[in-house]
PDB file of C-alpha atoms in Angstrom:
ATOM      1  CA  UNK E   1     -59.045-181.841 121.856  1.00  0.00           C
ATOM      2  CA  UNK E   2     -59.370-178.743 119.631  1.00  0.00           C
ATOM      3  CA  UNK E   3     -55.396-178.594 119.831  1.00  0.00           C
ATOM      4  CA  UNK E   4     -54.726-176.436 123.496  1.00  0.00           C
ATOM      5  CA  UNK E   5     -53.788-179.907 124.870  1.00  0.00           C
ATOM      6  CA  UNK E   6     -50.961-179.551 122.461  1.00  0.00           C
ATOM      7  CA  UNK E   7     -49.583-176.434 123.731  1.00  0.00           C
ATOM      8  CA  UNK E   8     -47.703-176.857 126.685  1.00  0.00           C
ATOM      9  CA  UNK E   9     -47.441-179.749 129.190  1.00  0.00           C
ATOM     10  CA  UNK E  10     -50.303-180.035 131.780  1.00  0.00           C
ATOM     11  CA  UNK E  11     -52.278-178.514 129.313  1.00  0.00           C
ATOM     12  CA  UNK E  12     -54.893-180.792 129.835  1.00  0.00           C
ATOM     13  CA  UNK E  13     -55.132-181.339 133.895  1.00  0.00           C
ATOM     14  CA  UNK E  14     -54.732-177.416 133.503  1.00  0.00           C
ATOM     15  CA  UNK E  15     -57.723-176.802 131.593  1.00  0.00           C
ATOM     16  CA  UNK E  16     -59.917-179.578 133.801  1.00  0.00           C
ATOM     17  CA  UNK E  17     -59.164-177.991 137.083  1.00  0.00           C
ATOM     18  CA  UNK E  18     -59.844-174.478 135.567  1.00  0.00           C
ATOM     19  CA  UNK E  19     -62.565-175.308 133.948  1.00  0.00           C
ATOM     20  CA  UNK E  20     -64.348-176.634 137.634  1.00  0.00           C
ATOM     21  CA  UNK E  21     -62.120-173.995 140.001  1.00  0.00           C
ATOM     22  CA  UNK E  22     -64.803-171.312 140.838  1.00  0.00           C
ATOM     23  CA  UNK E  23     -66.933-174.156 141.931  1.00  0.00           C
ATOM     24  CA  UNK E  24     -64.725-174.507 144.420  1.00  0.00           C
ATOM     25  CA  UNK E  25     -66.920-172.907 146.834  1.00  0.00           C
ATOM     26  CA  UNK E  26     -69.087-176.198 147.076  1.00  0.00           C
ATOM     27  CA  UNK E  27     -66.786-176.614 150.295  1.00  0.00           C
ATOM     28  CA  UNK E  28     -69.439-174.718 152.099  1.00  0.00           C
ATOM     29  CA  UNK E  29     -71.558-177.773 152.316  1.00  0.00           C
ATOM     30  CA  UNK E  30     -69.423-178.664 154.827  1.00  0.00           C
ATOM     31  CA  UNK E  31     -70.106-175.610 157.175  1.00  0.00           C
ATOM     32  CA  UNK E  32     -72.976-174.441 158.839  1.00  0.00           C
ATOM     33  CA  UNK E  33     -73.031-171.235 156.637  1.00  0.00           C
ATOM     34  CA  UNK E  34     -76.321-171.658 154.578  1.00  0.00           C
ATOM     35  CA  UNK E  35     -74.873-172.820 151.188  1.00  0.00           C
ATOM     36  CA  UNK E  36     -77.230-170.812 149.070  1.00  0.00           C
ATOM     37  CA  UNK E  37     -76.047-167.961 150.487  1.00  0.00           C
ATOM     38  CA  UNK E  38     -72.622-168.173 149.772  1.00  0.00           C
ATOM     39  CA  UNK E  39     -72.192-170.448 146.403  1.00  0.00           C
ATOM     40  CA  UNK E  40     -71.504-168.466 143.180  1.00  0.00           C
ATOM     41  CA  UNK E  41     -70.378-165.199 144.748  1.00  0.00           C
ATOM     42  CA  UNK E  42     -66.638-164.562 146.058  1.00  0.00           C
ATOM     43  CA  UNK E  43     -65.458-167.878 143.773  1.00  0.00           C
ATOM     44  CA  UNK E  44     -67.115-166.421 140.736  1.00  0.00           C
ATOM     45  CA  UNK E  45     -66.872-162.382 141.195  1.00  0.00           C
ATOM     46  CA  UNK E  46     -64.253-159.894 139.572  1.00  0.00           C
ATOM     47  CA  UNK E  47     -61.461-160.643 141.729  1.00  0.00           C
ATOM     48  CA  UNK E  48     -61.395-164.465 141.370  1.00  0.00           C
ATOM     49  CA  UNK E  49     -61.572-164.265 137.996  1.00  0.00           C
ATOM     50  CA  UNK E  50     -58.349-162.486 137.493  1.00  0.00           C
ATOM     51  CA  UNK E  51     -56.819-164.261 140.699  1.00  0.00           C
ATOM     52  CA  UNK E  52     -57.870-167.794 140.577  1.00  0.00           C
ATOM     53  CA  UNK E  53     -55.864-168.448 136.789  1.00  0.00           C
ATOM     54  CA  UNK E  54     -52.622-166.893 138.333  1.00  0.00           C
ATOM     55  CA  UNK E  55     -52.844-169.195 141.545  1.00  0.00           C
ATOM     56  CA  UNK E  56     -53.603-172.445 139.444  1.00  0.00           C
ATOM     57  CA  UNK E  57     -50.947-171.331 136.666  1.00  0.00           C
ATOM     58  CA  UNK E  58     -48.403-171.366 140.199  1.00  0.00           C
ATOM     59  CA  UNK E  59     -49.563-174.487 141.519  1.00  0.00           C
ATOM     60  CA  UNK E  60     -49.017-175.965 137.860  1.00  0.00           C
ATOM     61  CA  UNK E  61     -45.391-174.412 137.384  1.00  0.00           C
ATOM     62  CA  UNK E  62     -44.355-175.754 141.146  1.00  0.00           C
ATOM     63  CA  UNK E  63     -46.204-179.463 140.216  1.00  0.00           C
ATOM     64  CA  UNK E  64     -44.259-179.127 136.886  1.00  0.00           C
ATOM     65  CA  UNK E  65     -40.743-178.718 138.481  1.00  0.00           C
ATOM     66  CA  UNK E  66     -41.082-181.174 141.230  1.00  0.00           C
ATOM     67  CA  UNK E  67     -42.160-183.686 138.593  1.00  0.00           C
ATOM     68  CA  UNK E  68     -39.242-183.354 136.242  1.00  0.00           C
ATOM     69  CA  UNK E  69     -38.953-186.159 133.965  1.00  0.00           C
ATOM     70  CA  UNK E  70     -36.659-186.782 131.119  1.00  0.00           C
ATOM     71  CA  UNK E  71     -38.973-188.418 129.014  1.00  0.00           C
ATOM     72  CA  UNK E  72     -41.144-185.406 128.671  1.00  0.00           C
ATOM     73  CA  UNK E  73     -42.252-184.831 125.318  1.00  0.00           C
ATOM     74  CA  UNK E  74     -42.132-180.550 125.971  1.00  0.00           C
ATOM     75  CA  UNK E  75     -41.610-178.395 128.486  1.00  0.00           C
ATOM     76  CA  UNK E  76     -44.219-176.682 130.773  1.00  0.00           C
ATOM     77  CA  UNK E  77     -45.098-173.080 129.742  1.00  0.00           C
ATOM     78  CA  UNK E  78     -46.330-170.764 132.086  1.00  0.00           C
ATOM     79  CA  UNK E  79     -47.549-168.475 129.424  1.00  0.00           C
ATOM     80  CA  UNK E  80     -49.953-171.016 128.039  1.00  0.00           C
ATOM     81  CA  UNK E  81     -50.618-172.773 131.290  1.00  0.00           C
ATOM     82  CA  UNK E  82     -51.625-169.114 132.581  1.00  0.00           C
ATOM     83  CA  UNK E  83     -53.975-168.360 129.423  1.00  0.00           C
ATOM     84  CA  UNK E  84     -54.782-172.105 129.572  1.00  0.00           C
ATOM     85  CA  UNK E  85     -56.339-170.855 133.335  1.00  0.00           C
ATOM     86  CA  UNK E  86     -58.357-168.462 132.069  1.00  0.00           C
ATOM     87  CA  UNK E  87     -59.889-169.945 129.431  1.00  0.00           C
ATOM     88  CA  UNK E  88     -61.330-172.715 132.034  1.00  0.00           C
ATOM     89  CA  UNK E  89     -62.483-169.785 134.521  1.00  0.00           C
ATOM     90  CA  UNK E  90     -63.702-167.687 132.157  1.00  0.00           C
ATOM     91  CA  UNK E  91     -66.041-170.006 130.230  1.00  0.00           C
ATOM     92  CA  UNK E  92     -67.261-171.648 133.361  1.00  0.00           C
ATOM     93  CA  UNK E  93     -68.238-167.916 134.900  1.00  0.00           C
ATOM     94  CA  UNK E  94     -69.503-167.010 131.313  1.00  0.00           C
ATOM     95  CA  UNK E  95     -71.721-170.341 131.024  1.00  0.00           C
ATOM     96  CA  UNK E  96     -72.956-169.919 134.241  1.00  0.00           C
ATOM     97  CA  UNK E  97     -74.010-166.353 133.754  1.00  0.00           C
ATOM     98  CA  UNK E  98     -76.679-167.533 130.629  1.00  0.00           C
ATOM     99  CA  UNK E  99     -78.646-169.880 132.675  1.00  0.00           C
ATOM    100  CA  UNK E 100     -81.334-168.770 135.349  1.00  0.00           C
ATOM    101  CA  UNK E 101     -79.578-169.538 138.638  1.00  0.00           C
ATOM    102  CA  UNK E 102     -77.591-166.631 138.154  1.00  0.00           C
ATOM    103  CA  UNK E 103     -74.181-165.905 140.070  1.00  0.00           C
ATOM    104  CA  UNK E 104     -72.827-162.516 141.681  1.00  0.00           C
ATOM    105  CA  UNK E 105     -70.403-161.674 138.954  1.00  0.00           C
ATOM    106  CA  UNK E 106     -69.108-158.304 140.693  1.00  0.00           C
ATOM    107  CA  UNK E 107     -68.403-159.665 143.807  1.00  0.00           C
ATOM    108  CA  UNK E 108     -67.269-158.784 145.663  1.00  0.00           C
ATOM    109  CA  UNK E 109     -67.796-155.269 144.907  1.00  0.00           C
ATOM    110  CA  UNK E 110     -71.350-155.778 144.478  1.00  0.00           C
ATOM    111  CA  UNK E 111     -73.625-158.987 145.563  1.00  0.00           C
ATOM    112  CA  UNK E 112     -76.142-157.912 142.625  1.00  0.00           C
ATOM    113  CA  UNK E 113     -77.279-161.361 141.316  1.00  0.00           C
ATOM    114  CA  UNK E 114     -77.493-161.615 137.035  1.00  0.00           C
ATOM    115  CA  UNK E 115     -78.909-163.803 135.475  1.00  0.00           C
ATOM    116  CA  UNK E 116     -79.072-164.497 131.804  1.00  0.00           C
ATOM    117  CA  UNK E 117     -81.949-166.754 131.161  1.00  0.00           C
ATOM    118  CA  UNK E 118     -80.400-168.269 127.964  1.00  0.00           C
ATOM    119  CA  UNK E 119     -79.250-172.188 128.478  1.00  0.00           C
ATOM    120  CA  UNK E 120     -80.684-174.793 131.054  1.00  0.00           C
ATOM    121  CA  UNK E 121     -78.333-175.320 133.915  1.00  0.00           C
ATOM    122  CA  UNK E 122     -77.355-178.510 131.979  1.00  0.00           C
ATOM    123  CA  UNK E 123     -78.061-178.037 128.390  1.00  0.00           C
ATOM    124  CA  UNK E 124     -78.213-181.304 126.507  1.00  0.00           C
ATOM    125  CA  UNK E 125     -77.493-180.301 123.227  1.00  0.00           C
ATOM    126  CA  UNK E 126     -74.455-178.453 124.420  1.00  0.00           C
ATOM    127  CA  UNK E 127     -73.260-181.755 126.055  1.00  0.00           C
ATOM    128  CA  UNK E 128     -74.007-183.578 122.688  1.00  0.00           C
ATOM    129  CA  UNK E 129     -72.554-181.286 120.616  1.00  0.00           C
ATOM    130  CA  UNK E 130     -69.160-180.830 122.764  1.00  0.00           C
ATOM    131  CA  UNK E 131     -69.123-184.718 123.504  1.00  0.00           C
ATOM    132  CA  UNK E 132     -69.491-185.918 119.327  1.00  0.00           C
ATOM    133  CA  UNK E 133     -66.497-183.180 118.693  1.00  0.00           C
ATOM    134  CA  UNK E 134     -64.005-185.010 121.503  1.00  0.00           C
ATOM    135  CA  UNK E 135     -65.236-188.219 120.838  1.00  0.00           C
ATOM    136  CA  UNK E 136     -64.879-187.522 116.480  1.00  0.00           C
ATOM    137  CA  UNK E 137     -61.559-185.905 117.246  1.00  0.00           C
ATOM    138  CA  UNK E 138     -60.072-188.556 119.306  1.00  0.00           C
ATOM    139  CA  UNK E 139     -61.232-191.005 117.243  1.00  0.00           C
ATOM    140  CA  UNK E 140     -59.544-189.447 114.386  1.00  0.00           C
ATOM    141  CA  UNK E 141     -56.617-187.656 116.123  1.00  0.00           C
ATOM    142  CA  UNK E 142     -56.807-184.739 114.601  1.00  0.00           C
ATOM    143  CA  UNK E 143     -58.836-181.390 116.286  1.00  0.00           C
ATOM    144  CA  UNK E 144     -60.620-180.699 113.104  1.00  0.00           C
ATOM    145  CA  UNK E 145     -64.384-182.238 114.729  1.00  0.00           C
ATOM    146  CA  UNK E 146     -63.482-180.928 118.095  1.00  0.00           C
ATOM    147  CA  UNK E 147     -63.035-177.153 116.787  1.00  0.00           C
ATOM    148  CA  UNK E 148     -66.490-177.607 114.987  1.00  0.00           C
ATOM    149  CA  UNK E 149     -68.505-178.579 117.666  1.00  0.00           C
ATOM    150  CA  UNK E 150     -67.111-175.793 119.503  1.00  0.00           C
ATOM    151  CA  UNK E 151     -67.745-173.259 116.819  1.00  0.00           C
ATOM    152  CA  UNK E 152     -71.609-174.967 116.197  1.00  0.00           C
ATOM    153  CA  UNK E 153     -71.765-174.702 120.064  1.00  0.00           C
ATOM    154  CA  UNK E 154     -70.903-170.931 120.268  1.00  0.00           C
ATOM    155  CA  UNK E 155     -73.520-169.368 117.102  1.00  0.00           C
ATOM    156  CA  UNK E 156     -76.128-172.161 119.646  1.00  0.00           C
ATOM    157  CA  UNK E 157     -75.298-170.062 122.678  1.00  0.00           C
ATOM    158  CA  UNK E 158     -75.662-166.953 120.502  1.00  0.00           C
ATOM    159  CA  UNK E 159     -78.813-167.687 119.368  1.00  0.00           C
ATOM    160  CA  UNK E 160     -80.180-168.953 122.589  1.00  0.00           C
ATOM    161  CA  UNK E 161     -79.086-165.670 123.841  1.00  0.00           C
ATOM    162  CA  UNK E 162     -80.863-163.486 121.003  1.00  0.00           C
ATOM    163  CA  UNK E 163     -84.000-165.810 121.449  1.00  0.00           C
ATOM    164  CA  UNK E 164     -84.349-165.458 125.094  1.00  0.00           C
ATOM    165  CA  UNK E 165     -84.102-161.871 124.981  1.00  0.00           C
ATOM    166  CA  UNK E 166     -86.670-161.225 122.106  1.00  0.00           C
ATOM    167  CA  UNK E 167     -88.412-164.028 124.364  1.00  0.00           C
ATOM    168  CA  UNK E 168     -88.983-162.027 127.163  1.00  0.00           C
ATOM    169  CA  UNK E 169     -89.506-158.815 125.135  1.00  0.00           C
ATOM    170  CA  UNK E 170     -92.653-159.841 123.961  1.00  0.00           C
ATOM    171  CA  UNK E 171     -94.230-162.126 127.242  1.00  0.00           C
ATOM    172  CA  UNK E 172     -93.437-158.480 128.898  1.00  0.00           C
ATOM    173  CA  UNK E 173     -94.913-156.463 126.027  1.00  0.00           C
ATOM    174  CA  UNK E 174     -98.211-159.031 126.001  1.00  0.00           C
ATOM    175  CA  UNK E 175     -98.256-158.489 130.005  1.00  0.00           C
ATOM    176  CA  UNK E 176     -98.566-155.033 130.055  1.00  0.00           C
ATOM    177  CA  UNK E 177    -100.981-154.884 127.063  1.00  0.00           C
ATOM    178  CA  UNK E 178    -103.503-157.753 129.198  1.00  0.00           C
ATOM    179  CA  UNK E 179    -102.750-156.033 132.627  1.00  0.00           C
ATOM    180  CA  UNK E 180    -101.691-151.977 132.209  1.00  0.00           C
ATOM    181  CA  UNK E 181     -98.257-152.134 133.925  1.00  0.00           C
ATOM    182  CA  UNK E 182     -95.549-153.651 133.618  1.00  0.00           C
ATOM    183  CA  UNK E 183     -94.644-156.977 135.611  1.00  0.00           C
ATOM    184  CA  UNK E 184     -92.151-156.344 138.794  1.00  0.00           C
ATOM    185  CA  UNK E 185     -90.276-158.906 137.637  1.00  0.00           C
ATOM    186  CA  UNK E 186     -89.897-161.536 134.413  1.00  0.00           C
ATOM    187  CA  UNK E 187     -88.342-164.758 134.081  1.00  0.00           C
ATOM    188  CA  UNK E 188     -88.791-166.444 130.508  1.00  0.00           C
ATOM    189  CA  UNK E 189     -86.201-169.595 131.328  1.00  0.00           C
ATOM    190  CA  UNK E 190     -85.131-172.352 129.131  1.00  0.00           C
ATOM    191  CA  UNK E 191     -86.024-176.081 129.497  1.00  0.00           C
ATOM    192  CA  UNK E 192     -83.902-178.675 129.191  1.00  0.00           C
ATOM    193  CA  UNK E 193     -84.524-180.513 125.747  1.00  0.00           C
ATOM    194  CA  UNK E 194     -87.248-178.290 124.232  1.00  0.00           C
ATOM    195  CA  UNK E 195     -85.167-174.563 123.114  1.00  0.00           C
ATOM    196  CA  UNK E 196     -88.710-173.540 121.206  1.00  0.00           C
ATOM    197  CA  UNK E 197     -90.530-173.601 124.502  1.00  0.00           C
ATOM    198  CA  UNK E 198     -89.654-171.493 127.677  1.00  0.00           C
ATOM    199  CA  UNK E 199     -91.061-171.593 131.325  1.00  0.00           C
ATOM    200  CA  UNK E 200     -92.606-168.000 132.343  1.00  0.00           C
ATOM    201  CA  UNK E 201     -92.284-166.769 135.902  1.00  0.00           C
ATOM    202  CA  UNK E 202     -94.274-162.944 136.073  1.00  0.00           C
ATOM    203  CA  UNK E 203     -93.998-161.149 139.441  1.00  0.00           C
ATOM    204  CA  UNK E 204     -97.189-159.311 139.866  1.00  0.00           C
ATOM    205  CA  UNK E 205     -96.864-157.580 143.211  1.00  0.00           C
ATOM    206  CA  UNK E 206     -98.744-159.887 145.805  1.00  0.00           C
ATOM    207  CA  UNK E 207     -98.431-163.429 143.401  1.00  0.00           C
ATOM    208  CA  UNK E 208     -97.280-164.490 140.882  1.00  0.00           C
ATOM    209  CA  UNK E 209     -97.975-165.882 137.555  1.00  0.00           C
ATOM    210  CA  UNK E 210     -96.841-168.742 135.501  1.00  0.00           C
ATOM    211  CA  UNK E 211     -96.867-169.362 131.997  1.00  0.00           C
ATOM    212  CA  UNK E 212     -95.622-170.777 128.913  1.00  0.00           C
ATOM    213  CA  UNK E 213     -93.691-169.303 126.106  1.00  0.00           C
ATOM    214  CA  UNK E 214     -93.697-170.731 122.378  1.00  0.00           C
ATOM    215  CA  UNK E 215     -91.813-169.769 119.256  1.00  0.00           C
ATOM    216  CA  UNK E 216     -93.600-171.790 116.847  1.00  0.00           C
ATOM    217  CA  UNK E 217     -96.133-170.357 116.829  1.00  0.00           C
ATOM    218  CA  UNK E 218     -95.267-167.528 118.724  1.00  0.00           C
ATOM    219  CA  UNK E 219     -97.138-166.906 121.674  1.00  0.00           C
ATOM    220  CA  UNK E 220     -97.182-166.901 125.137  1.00  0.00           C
ATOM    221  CA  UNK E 221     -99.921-168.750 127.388  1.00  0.00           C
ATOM    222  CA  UNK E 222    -100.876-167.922 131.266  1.00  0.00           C
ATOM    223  CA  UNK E 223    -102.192-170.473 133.680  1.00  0.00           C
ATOM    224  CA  UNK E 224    -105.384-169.214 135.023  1.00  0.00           C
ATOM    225  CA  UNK E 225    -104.276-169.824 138.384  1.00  0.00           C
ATOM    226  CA  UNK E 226    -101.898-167.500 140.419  1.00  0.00           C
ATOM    227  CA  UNK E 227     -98.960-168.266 143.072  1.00  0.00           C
ATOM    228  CA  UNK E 228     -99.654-165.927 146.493  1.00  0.00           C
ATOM    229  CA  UNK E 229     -96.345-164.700 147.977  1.00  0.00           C
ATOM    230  CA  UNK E 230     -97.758-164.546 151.482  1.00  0.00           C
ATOM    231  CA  UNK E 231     -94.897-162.400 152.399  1.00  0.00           C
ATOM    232  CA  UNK E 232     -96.444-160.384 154.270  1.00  0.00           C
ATOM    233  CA  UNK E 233     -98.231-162.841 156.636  1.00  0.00           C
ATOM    234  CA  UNK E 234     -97.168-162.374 160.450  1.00  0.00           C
ATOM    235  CA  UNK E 235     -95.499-165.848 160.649  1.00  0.00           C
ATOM    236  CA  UNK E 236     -93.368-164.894 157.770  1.00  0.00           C
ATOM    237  CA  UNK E 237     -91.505-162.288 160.251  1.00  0.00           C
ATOM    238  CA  UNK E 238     -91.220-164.942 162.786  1.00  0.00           C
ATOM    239  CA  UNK E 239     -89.822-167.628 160.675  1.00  0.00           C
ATOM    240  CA  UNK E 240     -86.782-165.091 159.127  1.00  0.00           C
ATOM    241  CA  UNK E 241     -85.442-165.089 162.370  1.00  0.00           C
ATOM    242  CA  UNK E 242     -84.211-168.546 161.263  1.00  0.00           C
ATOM    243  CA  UNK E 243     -80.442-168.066 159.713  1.00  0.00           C
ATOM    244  CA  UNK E 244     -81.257-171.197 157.333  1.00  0.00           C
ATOM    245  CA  UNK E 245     -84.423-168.881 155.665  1.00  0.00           C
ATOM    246  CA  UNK E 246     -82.291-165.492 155.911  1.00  0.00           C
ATOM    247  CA  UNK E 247     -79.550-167.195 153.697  1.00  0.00           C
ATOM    248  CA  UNK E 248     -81.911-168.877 151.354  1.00  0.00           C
ATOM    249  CA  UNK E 249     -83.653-165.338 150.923  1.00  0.00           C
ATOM    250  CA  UNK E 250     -80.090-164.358 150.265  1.00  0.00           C
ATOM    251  CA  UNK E 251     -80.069-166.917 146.658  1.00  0.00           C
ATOM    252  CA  UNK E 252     -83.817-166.955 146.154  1.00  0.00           C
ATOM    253  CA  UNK E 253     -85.101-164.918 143.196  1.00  0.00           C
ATOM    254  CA  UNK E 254     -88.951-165.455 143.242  1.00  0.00           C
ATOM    255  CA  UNK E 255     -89.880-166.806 146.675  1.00  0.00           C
ATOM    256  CA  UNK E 256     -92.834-167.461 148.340  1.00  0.00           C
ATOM    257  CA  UNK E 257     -94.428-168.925 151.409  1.00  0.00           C
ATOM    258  CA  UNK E 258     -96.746-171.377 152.854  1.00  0.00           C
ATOM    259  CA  UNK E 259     -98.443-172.565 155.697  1.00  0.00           C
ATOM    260  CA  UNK E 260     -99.227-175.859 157.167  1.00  0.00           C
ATOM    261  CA  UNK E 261    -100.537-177.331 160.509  1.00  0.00           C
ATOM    262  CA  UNK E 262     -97.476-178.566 162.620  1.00  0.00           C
ATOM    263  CA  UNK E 263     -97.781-180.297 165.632  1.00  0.00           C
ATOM    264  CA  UNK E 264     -99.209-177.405 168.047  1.00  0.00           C
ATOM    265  CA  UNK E 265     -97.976-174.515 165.500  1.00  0.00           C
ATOM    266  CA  UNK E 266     -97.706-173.520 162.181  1.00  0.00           C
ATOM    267  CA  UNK E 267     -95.064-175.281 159.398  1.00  0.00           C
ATOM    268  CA  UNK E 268     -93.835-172.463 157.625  1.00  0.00           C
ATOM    269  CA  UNK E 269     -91.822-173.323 154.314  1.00  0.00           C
ATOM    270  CA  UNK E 270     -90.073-170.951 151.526  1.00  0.00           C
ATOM    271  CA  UNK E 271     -89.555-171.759 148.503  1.00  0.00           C
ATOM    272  CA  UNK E 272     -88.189-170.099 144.677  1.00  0.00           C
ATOM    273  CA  UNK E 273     -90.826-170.531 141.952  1.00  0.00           C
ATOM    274  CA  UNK E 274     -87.883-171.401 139.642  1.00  0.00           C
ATOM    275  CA  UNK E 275     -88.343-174.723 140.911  1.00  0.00           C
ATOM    276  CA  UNK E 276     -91.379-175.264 142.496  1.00  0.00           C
ATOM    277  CA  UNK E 277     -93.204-176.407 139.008  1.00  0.00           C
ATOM    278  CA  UNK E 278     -95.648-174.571 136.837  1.00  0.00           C
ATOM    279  CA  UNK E 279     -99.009-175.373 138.920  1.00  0.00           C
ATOM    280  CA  UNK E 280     -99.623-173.623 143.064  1.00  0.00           C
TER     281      UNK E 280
END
């Protein structure tokens, strides 16, 4: 709606399928590999992103000349349609990097999982913003509202970006000033509709620690309470022998473990404190 659709025919389809193409690994679901495990590595790494625009921008071209039509308003442009494909890949890695589920962006060089902490997974006031600009510029036909909300929607993601680094700078700085080390690990996430409060996930060796982060005032605030990782229990060992709990391990940034009567046994379950909740 900002005026790409404009460019070249298919320019919309184009941009659609690009936008959703490293997603395409979602097709694991219907394997046995453990879809954890797999999802947002070889689809979103180095190598797709410079291959996966090419392939689309041939699929396009071949779709384009089987479907001549002489009432075609313009032609179909494999320049555009190509930087058309990268604009949908490359935002869709790029927003997926800033939120805390991470993805393997080397791969598949490296399997190093980043994660930038920024925006929720589904940010509403990204979907606001980006849905009042298309529905403004169709309803006006012109791409003035849609190139606004995408400029107000970029210095957003900037600033959620600068906030949830100086975010984390200080829960880490108040950490080691309570506690004389520095945490193994930090995550200072976003929540969905509040951007002035963050969840905080400190690794602490053996447990770990949840908390609350708050810009107004600013401050940070740790449940009394503490997670145990029971990692190193003895039924831990027996239950990664299980391929389902090796791949999960694989996607699972803060996990822990616990324990339950089963039948004649023991129930052991794994799980990520990203989204197990703030209380144990």
């Amino acid at each position: 709606e900002a005026g790409l659709k404009r460019r070249t025919r298919f320019a919309n389809v184009t941009l659609m399928i690009a936008s959703n193409l490293p997603d395409v690994d979602v097709l694991v679901f219907a394997t046995s590999t453990p879809a954890v495990a797999f999802r947002r590595g070889w689809t979103h790494g180095v190598v797709a992103q410079v291959l996966l625009p090419v392939v689309l921008t041939v699929v396009m071209l071949v779709i384009a000349r089987a479907s001549r039509s002489g009432r075609r308003t313009m032609p179909a442009r494999a320049g555009w349609l190509l930087l058309l494909s990268y604009v949908g890949v490359l935002s869709h890695v790029l927003l997926d990097l800033l939120n805390p589920y991470g993805l393997r962006f080397l791969a598949p060089f490296s399997w190093q999982w980043f994660y930038g902490d920024s925006l929720f997974i589904v940010d509403p006031w990204l979907w606001l913003t980006l849905g009042v600009g298309v529905w403004m510029a169709r309803r006006r036909a012109a791409p003035a509202p849609a190139r606004r909300a995408l400029v107000v929607s970029a210095i957003y993601i900037v600033l959620m970006v600068v906030a949830a680094r100086a975010a984390r700078d200080f829960v880490v700085g108040e950490w080691s000033r309570a506690h004389g080390a520095d945490p193994r690990a930090v995550m200072v996430g976003p929540r969905p509709v509040t951007p002035l409060t963050r969840d905080v996930i400190i690794d602490a060796g053996p447990h770990y620690q949840t908390g609350t982060f708050q810009w107004l005032p600013r401050r940070v605030t740790f449940q009394p309470t503490t997670i145990p990782k029971n990692s190193s229990d003895p039924r831990v060992a027996l239950a990664l022998d299980a391929p389902n709990v090796r791949g999960f391990l694989v996607w699972s940034r803060f996990p822990f473990w616990t324990m339950s009567p089963f039948d004649n046994g023991t129930l052991v379950t794994v799980r990520d404190m990203r989204f197990a909740g703030q209380t144990p």
